[in-house]
Structures are given as C-alpha cells and as structure tokens.
PDB file of C-alpha atoms in Angstrom:
ATOM      1  CA  MET A   1       0.000   0.000   0.000  1.00 43.00           C
ATOM      2  CA  SER A   2       1.304   3.414  -0.924  1.00 63.00           C
ATOM      3  CA  GLU A   3       2.461   5.626   1.927  1.00 71.00           C
ATOM      4  CA  PHE A   4       0.878   8.521   0.091  1.00 84.00           C
ATOM      5  CA  ARG A   5      -2.373   6.795  -0.854  1.00 86.00           C
ATOM      6  CA  GLU A   6      -4.681   9.620   0.186  1.00 86.00           C
ATOM      7  CA  ILE A   7      -2.561  12.359  -1.295  1.00 87.00           C
ATOM      8  CA  ARG A   8      -2.092  10.411  -4.548  1.00 89.00           C
ATOM      9  CA  LYS A   9      -5.872  10.103  -4.824  1.00 90.00           C
ATOM     10  CA  ARG A  10      -6.180  13.882  -4.489  1.00 89.00           C
ATOM     11  CA  ILE A  11      -3.404  14.451  -7.045  1.00 91.00           C
ATOM     12  CA  GLU A  12      -5.086  12.061  -9.453  1.00 91.00           C
ATOM     13  CA  ASN A  13      -8.364  13.948  -9.091  1.00 91.00           C
ATOM     14  CA  TYR A  14      -6.648  17.292  -9.823  1.00 89.00           C
ATOM     15  CA  ARG A  15      -4.875  15.717 -12.789  1.00 90.00           C
ATOM     16  CA  ARG A  16      -8.075  14.257 -14.218  1.00 90.00           C
ATOM     17  CA  GLY A  17      -9.816  17.615 -13.788  1.00 90.00           C
ATOM     18  CA  LEU A  18      -7.041  19.337 -15.742  1.00 89.00           C
ATOM     19  CA  GLU A  19      -7.032  16.618 -18.410  1.00 89.00           C
ATOM     20  CA  GLU A  20     -10.747  17.125 -18.831  1.00 88.00           C
ATOM     21  CA  ARG A  21     -10.225  20.882 -19.199  1.00 86.00           C
ATOM     22  CA  VAL A  22      -7.430  20.774 -21.779  1.00 85.00           C
ATOM     23  CA  LYS A  23      -8.683  17.542 -23.403  1.00 87.00           C
ATOM     24  CA  GLU A  24      -5.263  15.972 -23.299  1.00 87.00           C
ATOM     25  CA  THR A  25      -2.879  14.136 -20.992  1.00 91.00           C
ATOM     26  CA  CYS A  26       0.834  14.575 -20.230  1.00 93.00           C
ATOM     27  CA  ILE A  27       3.463  12.035 -21.225  1.00 95.00           C
ATOM     28  CA  ILE A  28       7.172  11.795 -20.372  1.00 95.00           C
ATOM     29  CA  VAL A  29       9.587  11.388 -23.259  1.00 96.00           C
ATOM     30  CA  VAL A  30      13.370  10.843 -23.074  1.00 94.00           C
ATOM     31  CA  LEU A  31      15.535  12.064 -25.939  1.00 95.00           C
ATOM     32  CA  LEU A  32      18.845  10.241 -26.467  1.00 93.00           C
ATOM     33  CA  GLY A  33      21.390  11.011 -29.153  1.00 92.00           C
ATOM     34  CA  ALA A  34      24.721  12.581 -29.916  1.00 91.00           C
ATOM     35  CA  GLY A  35      26.366  15.576 -28.247  1.00 90.00           C
ATOM     36  CA  GLY A  36      27.276  18.824 -30.045  1.00 92.00           C
ATOM     37  CA  GLU A  37      24.898  19.517 -32.922  1.00 93.00           C
ATOM     38  CA  GLY A  38      22.849  16.462 -31.894  1.00 93.00           C
ATOM     39  CA  LEU A  39      22.310  17.956 -28.445  1.00 95.00           C
ATOM     40  CA  ARG A  40      21.270  21.304 -29.938  1.00 96.00           C
ATOM     41  CA  LYS A  41      18.751  19.478 -32.155  1.00 96.00           C
ATOM     42  CA  ARG A  42      17.338  17.588 -29.174  1.00 97.00           C
ATOM     43  CA  ARG A  43      16.941  20.816 -27.199  1.00 97.00           C
ATOM     44  CA  LYS A  44      15.007  22.335 -30.084  1.00 97.00           C
ATOM     45  CA  ILE A  45      12.754  19.264 -30.265  1.00 98.00           C
ATOM     46  CA  ARG A  46      12.225  19.373 -26.505  1.00 97.00           C
ATOM     47  CA  ARG A  47      11.057  23.000 -26.738  1.00 96.00           C
ATOM     48  CA  LYS A  48       8.527  21.950 -29.352  1.00 96.00           C
ATOM     49  CA  LEU A  49       7.325  19.012 -27.245  1.00 96.00           C
ATOM     50  CA  GLU A  50       7.009  21.158 -24.135  1.00 93.00           C
ATOM     51  CA  LYS A  51       4.946  23.758 -26.026  1.00 91.00           C
ATOM     52  CA  ASN A  52       2.571  20.900 -26.740  1.00 90.00           C
ATOM     53  CA  GLY A  53       2.348  19.886 -23.076  1.00 90.00           C
ATOM     54  CA  ILE A  54       4.755  16.924 -23.304  1.00 95.00           C
ATOM     55  CA  LEU A  55       7.582  16.565 -20.779  1.00 95.00           C
ATOM     56  CA  GLY A  56      10.874  16.044 -22.623  1.00 95.00           C
ATOM     57  CA  LEU A  57      13.997  14.931 -20.774  1.00 94.00           C
ATOM     58  CA  ILE A  58      17.548  15.143 -22.077  1.00 94.00           C
ATOM     59  CA  PRO A  59      19.932  13.202 -19.800  1.00 91.00           C
ATOM     60  CA  GLU A  60      22.855  15.583 -20.354  1.00 90.00           C
ATOM     61  CA  ASP A  61      20.742  18.577 -19.261  1.00 92.00           C
ATOM     62  CA  ASP A  62      18.302  17.147 -16.764  1.00 92.00           C
ATOM     63  CA  PHE A  63      19.901  14.278 -14.886  1.00 88.00           C
ATOM     64  CA  SER A  64      22.065  15.046 -11.885  1.00 84.00           C
ATOM     65  CA  PRO A  65      25.788  15.550 -12.531  1.00 83.00           C
ATOM     66  CA  ASP A  66      26.447  13.451  -9.400  1.00 85.00           C
ATOM     67  CA  VAL A  67      25.756  10.242 -11.317  1.00 86.00           C
ATOM     68  CA  ALA A  68      27.359   8.932 -14.508  1.00 82.00           C
ATOM     69  CA  PRO A  69      24.854   9.267 -17.384  1.00 76.00           C
ATOM     70  CA  SER A  70      25.097   5.559 -18.243  1.00 76.00           C
ATOM     71  CA  VAL A  71      24.078   4.560 -14.689  1.00 77.00           C
ATOM     72  CA  THR A  72      21.151   6.945 -14.752  1.00 76.00           C
ATOM     73  CA  GLU A  73      19.957   5.941 -18.171  1.00 81.00           C
ATOM     74  CA  GLU A  74      19.773   2.228 -17.495  1.00 81.00           C
ATOM     75  CA  ALA A  75      18.061   2.643 -14.094  1.00 80.00           C
ATOM     76  CA  VAL A  76      15.638   5.188 -15.484  1.00 85.00           C
ATOM     77  CA  LEU A  77      14.757   3.467 -18.688  1.00 87.00           C
ATOM     78  CA  GLU A  78      14.116   0.164 -16.936  1.00 86.00           C
ATOM     79  CA  ARG A  79      12.155   1.273 -13.917  1.00 83.00           C
ATOM     80  CA  ALA A  80      10.902   4.824 -14.189  1.00 86.00           C
ATOM     81  CA  ASP A  81       7.536   6.068 -15.457  1.00 91.00           C
ATOM     82  CA  VAL A  82       8.866   7.093 -18.862  1.00 94.00           C
ATOM     83  CA  ASP A  83       6.389   6.710 -21.733  1.00 95.00           C
ATOM     84  CA  LEU A  84       8.669   6.843 -24.783  1.00 96.00           C
ATOM     85  CA  ILE A  85      12.414   6.796 -25.417  1.00 95.00           C
ATOM     86  CA  PHE A  86      13.667   8.212 -28.696  1.00 96.00           C
ATOM     87  CA  VAL A  87      17.217   7.304 -29.617  1.00 95.00           C
ATOM     88  CA  ASN A  88      18.671   9.060 -32.613  1.00 95.00           C
ATOM     89  CA  VAL A  89      21.521   6.857 -33.801  1.00 94.00           C
ATOM     90  CA  GLU A  90      23.821   9.552 -35.134  1.00 89.00           C
ATOM     91  CA  SER A  91      27.087   8.824 -33.338  1.00 88.00           C
ATOM     92  CA  TRP A  92      29.047   5.898 -31.908  1.00 88.00           C
ATOM     93  CA  GLY A  93      27.778   6.830 -28.450  1.00 87.00           C
ATOM     94  CA  SER A  94      24.130   6.666 -29.440  1.00 89.00           C
ATOM     95  CA  ALA A  95      24.779   3.468 -31.457  1.00 90.00           C
ATOM     96  CA  THR A  96      26.172   1.940 -28.254  1.00 88.00           C
ATOM     97  CA  GLU A  97      23.070   3.074 -26.359  1.00 87.00           C
ATOM     98  CA  PHE A  98      20.828   1.413 -28.914  1.00 90.00           C
ATOM     99  CA  ALA A  99      22.894  -1.789 -28.848  1.00 88.00           C
ATOM    100  CA  GLN A 100      22.757  -1.749 -25.035  1.00 86.00           C
ATOM    101  CA  PHE A 101      18.975  -1.276 -24.821  1.00 88.00           C
ATOM    102  CA  HIS A 102      17.528  -3.030 -27.872  1.00 87.00           C
ATOM    103  CA  ASP A 103      17.066  -6.430 -26.185  1.00 85.00           C
ATOM    104  CA  LYS A 104      16.170  -5.299 -22.654  1.00 89.00           C
ATOM    105  CA  LYS A 105      12.604  -6.457 -22.203  1.00 89.00           C
ATOM    106  CA  LEU A 106      11.557  -3.495 -20.061  1.00 90.00           C
ATOM    107  CA  ILE A 107      13.158  -0.885 -22.300  1.00 91.00           C
ATOM    108  CA  ALA A 108      12.803  -2.175 -25.868  1.00 92.00           C
ATOM    109  CA  PRO A 109       8.997  -1.751 -26.154  1.00 93.00           C
ATOM    110  CA  LYS A 110       9.318   1.954 -25.270  1.00 93.00           C
ATOM    111  CA  LEU A 111      12.227   2.459 -27.652  1.00 95.00           C
ATOM    112  CA  ARG A 112      11.730   4.444 -30.871  1.00 96.00           C
ATOM    113  CA  VAL A 113      14.870   4.205 -32.986  1.00 96.00           C
ATOM    114  CA  LEU A 114      15.700   6.944 -35.471  1.00 97.00           C
ATOM    115  CA  VAL A 115      18.203   6.036 -38.170  1.00 96.00           C
ATOM    116  CA  PRO A 116      19.590   8.172 -41.015  1.00 95.00           C
ATOM    117  CA  TYR A 117      17.792   6.787 -44.094  1.00 96.00           C
ATOM    118  CA  LYS A 118      21.050   5.676 -45.715  1.00 94.00           C
ATOM    119  CA  HIS A 119      21.593   3.237 -42.821  1.00 94.00           C
ATOM    120  CA  HIS A 120      18.014   1.996 -42.494  1.00 96.00           C
ATOM    121  CA  PRO A 121      17.820  -1.802 -43.021  1.00 95.00           C
ATOM    122  CA  LEU A 122      15.011  -1.490 -45.601  1.00 96.00           C
ATOM    123  CA  TYR A 123      15.622   1.826 -47.343  1.00 95.00           C
ATOM    124  CA  GLY A 124      19.409   2.147 -47.115  1.00 93.00           C
ATOM    125  CA  SER A 125      22.247   0.204 -48.665  1.00 90.00           C
ATOM    126  CA  SER A 126      24.698  -0.153 -45.771  1.00 87.00           C
ATOM    127  CA  LYS A 127      25.353  -3.599 -44.347  1.00 87.00           C
ATOM    128  CA  SER A 128      26.822  -3.807 -40.876  1.00 88.00           C
ATOM    129  CA  TYR A 129      26.352  -5.265 -37.426  1.00 88.00           C
ATOM    130  CA  LEU A 130      24.154  -2.287 -36.594  1.00 90.00           C
ATOM    131  CA  THR A 131      21.970  -2.721 -39.688  1.00 93.00           C
ATOM    132  CA  ASP A 132      21.373  -6.264 -38.531  1.00 93.00           C
ATOM    133  CA  LEU A 133      20.368  -5.058 -35.060  1.00 93.00           C
ATOM    134  CA  TYR A 134      17.997  -2.497 -36.612  1.00 95.00           C
ATOM    135  CA  LEU A 135      16.372  -5.240 -38.664  1.00 95.00           C
ATOM    136  CA  THR A 136      15.951  -7.451 -35.601  1.00 94.00           C
ATOM    137  CA  HIS A 137      14.409  -4.585 -33.637  1.00 95.00           C
ATOM    138  CA  LEU A 138      12.165  -3.763 -36.592  1.00 95.00           C
ATOM    139  CA  ALA A 139      10.970  -7.370 -36.851  1.00 96.00           C
ATOM    140  CA  ILE A 140      10.199  -7.655 -33.142  1.00 95.00           C
ATOM    141  CA  TYR A 141       8.999  -4.191 -32.160  1.00 95.00           C
ATOM    142  CA  GLY A 142       8.502  -2.381 -35.474  1.00 95.00           C
ATOM    143  CA  HIS A 143       9.901   0.969 -34.339  1.00 97.00           C
ATOM    144  CA  VAL A 144      12.889   1.811 -36.527  1.00 97.00           C
ATOM    145  CA  TYR A 145      12.315   5.029 -38.459  1.00 98.00           C
ATOM    146  CA  ALA A 146      14.342   6.410 -41.364  1.00 97.00           C
ATOM    147  CA  TYR A 147      14.926  10.157 -41.206  1.00 97.00           C
ATOM    148  CA  ASP A 148      16.667  12.808 -43.232  1.00 97.00           C
ATOM    149  CA  ASP A 149      17.719  16.026 -41.522  1.00 95.00           C
ATOM    150  CA  GLU A 150      19.549  17.230 -44.658  1.00 93.00           C
ATOM    151  CA  TRP A 151      16.414  17.507 -46.836  1.00 93.00           C
ATOM    152  CA  GLU A 152      17.982  15.319 -49.560  1.00 93.00           C
ATOM    153  CA  SER A 153      15.159  12.790 -49.805  1.00 95.00           C
ATOM    154  CA  ILE A 154      11.474  12.243 -49.141  1.00 96.00           C
ATOM    155  CA  PHE A 155      12.082  10.979 -45.602  1.00 97.00           C
ATOM    156  CA  PRO A 156      10.854  13.186 -42.729  1.00 98.00           C
ATOM    157  CA  THR A 157      13.184  14.965 -40.329  1.00 97.00           C
ATOM    158  CA  SER A 158      13.934  13.464 -36.921  1.00 97.00           C
ATOM    159  CA  GLU A 159      12.013  16.366 -35.365  1.00 97.00           C
ATOM    160  CA  LYS A 160       8.887  15.624 -37.363  1.00 97.00           C
ATOM    161  CA  ILE A 161       8.989  11.934 -36.442  1.00 98.00           C
ATOM    162  CA  ILE A 162       9.479  12.581 -32.710  1.00 98.00           C
ATOM    163  CA  VAL A 163       6.804  15.267 -32.439  1.00 98.00           C
ATOM    164  CA  THR A 164       4.241  13.392 -34.559  1.00 98.00           C
ATOM    165  CA  LEU A 165       4.662  10.082 -32.710  1.00 98.00           C
ATOM    166  CA  SER A 166       4.651  11.745 -29.272  1.00 97.00           C
ATOM    167  CA  LEU A 167       1.447  13.655 -30.007  1.00 96.00           C
ATOM    168  CA  ARG A 168      -0.326  10.553 -31.288  1.00 96.00           C
ATOM    169  CA  TYR A 169       0.902   8.468 -28.348  1.00 96.00           C
ATOM    170  CA  ARG A 170      -0.392  11.108 -25.952  1.00 94.00           C
ATOM    171  CA  ARG A 171      -3.778  11.165 -27.642  1.00 92.00           C
ATOM    172  CA  LEU A 172      -4.050   7.366 -27.474  1.00 93.00           C
ATOM    173  CA  LYS A 173      -3.081   7.421 -23.821  1.00 91.00           C
ATOM    174  CA  ALA A 174      -5.673  10.123 -23.102  1.00 88.00           C
ATOM    175  CA  ILE A 175      -8.477   7.987 -24.517  1.00 88.00           C
ATOM    176  CA  GLY A 176      -7.241   4.912 -22.668  1.00 85.00           C
ATOM    177  CA  LYS A 177      -5.956   2.902 -25.633  1.00 87.00           C
ATOM    178  CA  ILE A 178      -2.507   2.568 -24.066  1.00 83.00           C
TER     179      ILE A 178
ATOM    180  CA  MET B   1      -4.806  26.795 -21.862  1.00 78.00           C
ATOM    181  CA  GLU B   2      -1.060  27.392 -21.326  1.00 82.00           C
ATOM    182  CA  GLU B   3      -1.481  27.564 -17.553  1.00 88.00           C
ATOM    183  CA  ALA B   4      -3.680  24.458 -17.468  1.00 88.00           C
ATOM    184  CA  ARG B   5      -1.050  22.569 -19.514  1.00 89.00           C
ATOM    185  CA  ARG B   6       1.686  23.724 -17.156  1.00 91.00           C
ATOM    186  CA  MET B   7      -0.309  22.562 -14.136  1.00 92.00           C
ATOM    187  CA  LEU B   8      -1.058  19.267 -15.844  1.00 93.00           C
ATOM    188  CA  LYS B   9       2.706  18.682 -16.236  1.00 94.00           C
ATOM    189  CA  ILE B  10       3.187  19.448 -12.543  1.00 95.00           C
ATOM    190  CA  TYR B  11       0.436  17.055 -11.452  1.00 94.00           C
ATOM    191  CA  ARG B  12       1.763  14.344 -13.764  1.00 94.00           C
ATOM    192  CA  VAL B  13       5.148  14.697 -12.045  1.00 96.00           C
ATOM    193  CA  LEU B  14       3.617  14.772  -8.560  1.00 95.00           C
ATOM    194  CA  ASP B  15       1.737  11.521  -9.160  1.00 92.00           C
ATOM    195  CA  ASN B  16       4.609   9.332  -7.918  1.00 93.00           C
ATOM    196  CA  ASP B  17       5.566   8.169  -4.403  1.00 93.00           C
ATOM    197  CA  HIS B  18       9.305   8.669  -4.887  1.00 95.00           C
ATOM    198  CA  ARG B  19       8.883  12.235  -6.047  1.00 96.00           C
ATOM    199  CA  LEU B  20       6.508  13.101  -3.202  1.00 95.00           C
ATOM    200  CA  ASN B  21       9.048  11.626  -0.801  1.00 94.00           C
ATOM    201  CA  ILE B  22      11.817  13.780  -2.316  1.00 96.00           C
ATOM    202  CA  LEU B  23       9.701  16.938  -2.039  1.00 96.00           C
ATOM    203  CA  ILE B  24       8.903  16.302   1.622  1.00 94.00           C
ATOM    204  CA  THR B  25      12.551  15.521   2.348  1.00 95.00           C
ATOM    205  CA  LEU B  26      13.636  18.799   0.746  1.00 96.00           C
ATOM    206  CA  PHE B  27      10.918  20.712   2.574  1.00 94.00           C
ATOM    207  CA  ASN B  28      12.193  19.367   5.885  1.00 93.00           C
ATOM    208  CA  GLU B  29      15.852  19.922   5.004  1.00 94.00           C
ATOM    209  CA  PRO B  30      16.540  22.467   2.266  1.00 92.00           C
ATOM    210  CA  ASP B  31      19.922  22.617   0.493  1.00 92.00           C
ATOM    211  CA  MET B  32      20.563  18.901   0.677  1.00 95.00           C
ATOM    212  CA  ALA B  33      23.353  17.267  -1.306  1.00 93.00           C
ATOM    213  CA  PHE B  34      22.467  14.555  -3.821  1.00 93.00           C
ATOM    214  CA  ASN B  35      23.992  11.737  -1.755  1.00 92.00           C
ATOM    215  CA  ASP B  36      22.183  12.896   1.378  1.00 95.00           C
ATOM    216  CA  ILE B  37      18.841  12.843  -0.439  1.00 96.00           C
ATOM    217  CA  ALA B  38      19.652   9.321  -1.661  1.00 96.00           C
ATOM    218  CA  ARG B  39      20.439   8.228   1.887  1.00 96.00           C
ATOM    219  CA  GLU B  40      17.389   9.904   3.423  1.00 96.00           C
ATOM    220  CA  THR B  41      14.868   8.639   0.858  1.00 96.00           C
ATOM    221  CA  GLY B  42      16.453   5.256   0.121  1.00 96.00           C
ATOM    222  CA  ILE B  43      16.013   5.826  -3.627  1.00 94.00           C
ATOM    223  CA  GLU B  44      18.689   4.299  -5.850  1.00 92.00           C
ATOM    224  CA  ARG B  45      21.058   6.967  -7.213  1.00 91.00           C
ATOM    225  CA  GLY B  46      20.324   6.444 -10.894  1.00 90.00           C
ATOM    226  CA  LEU B  47      16.606   6.678 -10.336  1.00 92.00           C
ATOM    227  CA  LEU B  48      16.990   9.628  -7.974  1.00 94.00           C
ATOM    228  CA  ALA B  49      18.819  11.592 -10.685  1.00 93.00           C
ATOM    229  CA  TYR B  50      15.816  11.027 -12.971  1.00 93.00           C
ATOM    230  CA  HIS B  51      13.195  12.029 -10.393  1.00 95.00           C
ATOM    231  CA  LEU B  52      15.119  15.166  -9.425  1.00 95.00           C
ATOM    232  CA  GLY B  53      15.467  15.969 -13.132  1.00 94.00           C
ATOM    233  CA  LEU B  54      11.703  15.833 -13.599  1.00 95.00           C
ATOM    234  CA  LEU B  55      11.049  17.923 -10.486  1.00 97.00           C
ATOM    235  CA  ARG B  56      13.502  20.536 -11.773  1.00 96.00           C
ATOM    236  CA  ARG B  57      11.995  20.425 -15.250  1.00 95.00           C
ATOM    237  CA  VAL B  58       8.549  21.460 -13.945  1.00 96.00           C
ATOM    238  CA  GLY B  59      10.050  24.068 -11.620  1.00 96.00           C
ATOM    239  CA  LEU B  60       9.327  22.527  -8.207  1.00 97.00           C
ATOM    240  CA  VAL B  61      12.996  21.993  -7.291  1.00 97.00           C
ATOM    241  CA  GLU B  62      16.144  23.955  -8.062  1.00 96.00           C
ATOM    242  CA  MET B  63      19.768  22.849  -8.020  1.00 94.00           C
ATOM    243  CA  GLU B  64      22.943  24.669  -7.166  1.00 90.00           C
ATOM    244  CA  TYR B  65      26.069  23.189  -8.685  1.00 81.00           C
ATOM    245  CA  ASP B  66      29.514  23.895  -7.261  1.00 73.00           C
ATOM    246  CA  ARG B  67      32.370  22.110  -9.017  1.00 69.00           C
ATOM    247  CA  ARG B  68      34.836  22.932  -6.249  1.00 70.00           C
ATOM    248  CA  SER B  69      32.769  21.533  -3.422  1.00 65.00           C
ATOM    249  CA  LYS B  70      32.970  17.875  -2.384  1.00 63.00           C
ATOM    250  CA  LYS B  71      29.213  17.773  -2.044  1.00 60.00           C
ATOM    251  CA  SER B  72      28.907  19.253  -5.502  1.00 75.00           C
ATOM    252  CA  THR B  73      25.140  19.701  -5.844  1.00 87.00           C
ATOM    253  CA  LYS B  74      22.575  21.138  -3.500  1.00 93.00           C
ATOM    254  CA  TYR B  75      18.843  20.851  -4.009  1.00 96.00           C
ATOM    255  CA  ARG B  76      16.024  22.910  -2.601  1.00 96.00           C
ATOM    256  CA  LEU B  77      12.338  23.527  -3.261  1.00 97.00           C
ATOM    257  CA  THR B  78      11.394  26.562  -5.331  1.00 97.00           C
ATOM    258  CA  ASP B  79       8.683  28.925  -4.053  1.00 96.00           C
ATOM    259  CA  GLU B  80       6.256  27.100  -6.310  1.00 96.00           C
ATOM    260  CA  GLY B  81       7.357  23.753  -4.854  1.00 96.00           C
ATOM    261  CA  VAL B  82       6.630  24.977  -1.318  1.00 94.00           C
ATOM    262  CA  LYS B  83       3.302  26.463  -2.421  1.00 93.00           C
ATOM    263  CA  ILE B  84       2.149  23.213  -4.027  1.00 92.00           C
ATOM    264  CA  LEU B  85       3.157  21.138  -1.000  1.00 91.00           C
ATOM    265  CA  LYS B  86       1.171  23.452   1.232  1.00 89.00           C
ATOM    266  CA  GLU B  87      -1.824  23.399  -1.107  1.00 88.00           C
ATOM    267  CA  LEU B  88      -1.809  19.623  -1.057  1.00 85.00           C
ATOM    268  CA  LYS B  89      -1.502  19.713   2.748  1.00 79.00           C
ATOM    269  CA  LEU B  90       1.490  17.403   2.431  1.00 76.00           C
ATOM    270  CA  VAL B  91       3.837  19.275   4.711  1.00 71.00           C
ATOM    271  CA  LYS B  92       1.444  19.352   7.624  1.00 63.00           C
ATOM    272  CA  ALA B  93       1.168  15.590   7.604  1.00 58.00           C
ATOM    273  CA  TYR B  94       4.827  14.821   7.074  1.00 60.00           C
ATOM    274  CA  LYS B  95       6.737  17.656   8.785  1.00 59.00           C
ATOM    275  CA  LYS B  96       9.626  16.315  10.823  1.00 58.00           C
ATOM    276  CA  ALA B  97       9.116  16.495  14.551  1.00 47.00           C
TER     277      ALA B  97
END
C-alpha cells in the first residue's frame, strides 16, 4: 500500500480535472542522441514538445551531474515512469546506447529508434552489425524510423517523427488505448 | 490553456511516491546534497537523478552546482514547490518532529 495513498488520490483527481479541461494528458519522453549539434537538435525538439504539453527529458541537461549518465539511463529506462524513449543513432555513443537497450525487455517496447535513411535496413544500402540489429528490432517491435535532416530525400526529419509520434501516443493514452 | 497545460505537467510529475518523498525531504531539510537525499529517501542513485530531473523540469525543485565543493550539488524547493506542497496539505502531515 502506498504511503501517500490519500494524497495520490487527491493528485489524481486534480490531474483528471485538468485533463478534462485541456482535453489531453501529459506524457514523459526521453531524448537520447549525440552531443554537439545532436544535443542542440534535441533541445530544439524538446522545446517543441514542451509547447505541446509533453515533458521532454535530455539526460545531459536534466539528470544530476552526481551520477554517470550511463548509470542513470539504465536505471531510469528500466524502472521509471517514462512513456517513450527516442534514440537518434547519429554517433558511436548513441549506437552503443541502442545496442545496449535493444534487447532489454523493459526498455525495448518503449524504444523508438531513429536512423539516417542511408543506414536503415530497408531503405538504405549499408550492411553492418548495426543494420542487422535495426532489422531485428524492426521485426520484433517495429519501431525503426528512417529520417533525413539534410532535406535530400522524401524521408521526414527526426524532429517531425518525434513530435508526430509523441502527439499521437499522448492522444491514445488520453483515450485509454494505451 | 497554457497555464492548465503547465499545471497538468506538474500534477503528472507529482503523481509518484518517490517524487513526493523527495519533495517532503527537501521541505524538511533544504539545500541537501544529492547523496544525502539518496540516503534519506532510500532511492537508488540512478533513479533519484531522474526524479530530481523531472522535479527541476517542472520548476518545483532547483539545483545549485559547485564544481569545487565535495558535495557538488545542493537541491532545494522553489517557491512554487513549497506552495504546491502546502496546497496539497502534504507538509502538515509529514513535517519532521
């Protein structure tokens, strides 16, 4: 039994009242990816998500500097109340994160993998260990998306994919389908 | 609409035992270091970093970071954090003797 049972009931009532008023719910989304330009892109996406009432977390910005990011990420992604985890595989670091999480039963279903279209197992032409992992993840969970942030092809940008999927997920959650 | 969305984010974050525990701990002892919060609440460090991140994100908790200090981070409730705890009548029930 929760120590805060009564208070949680009150919080839930407030939350439901607000959800009724704005006709939406709030989800928590974690954005993983590369540093540098990748981090700037994620911050921009987070601003867009937050404008739409979605809580976006970026480990480098939001998690405490007292703990190594890898420790935090694994603990969080396995046991916290995160709704979706987007990993943009655009560097060796983020490729390692994907390889680390893709077969963890508690993490993999929440994982949405974004791959530059040239490396996507169906649309691209590259053949590597990673392409094989993408294909496996695609076959089991179906969430490997090709993106193009350079506007060279018909594929959507990573921002469009993340925002579109998050908004739809939130809507489905609000009407109780998730 | 904006304000309702902001409050919805706050209530989504509050709807968790660990985070309520952290808020009460910080109300009772402001300016706590990360490791002290971990010890006091019994929350695993990795998970604690996440919960504190969410509480900061919605503006209920703020962090002070000092690279030179051994206890490098200090956390405290913001004015809004204190206000919400009082509104929910949480602090009355859980204030340390």
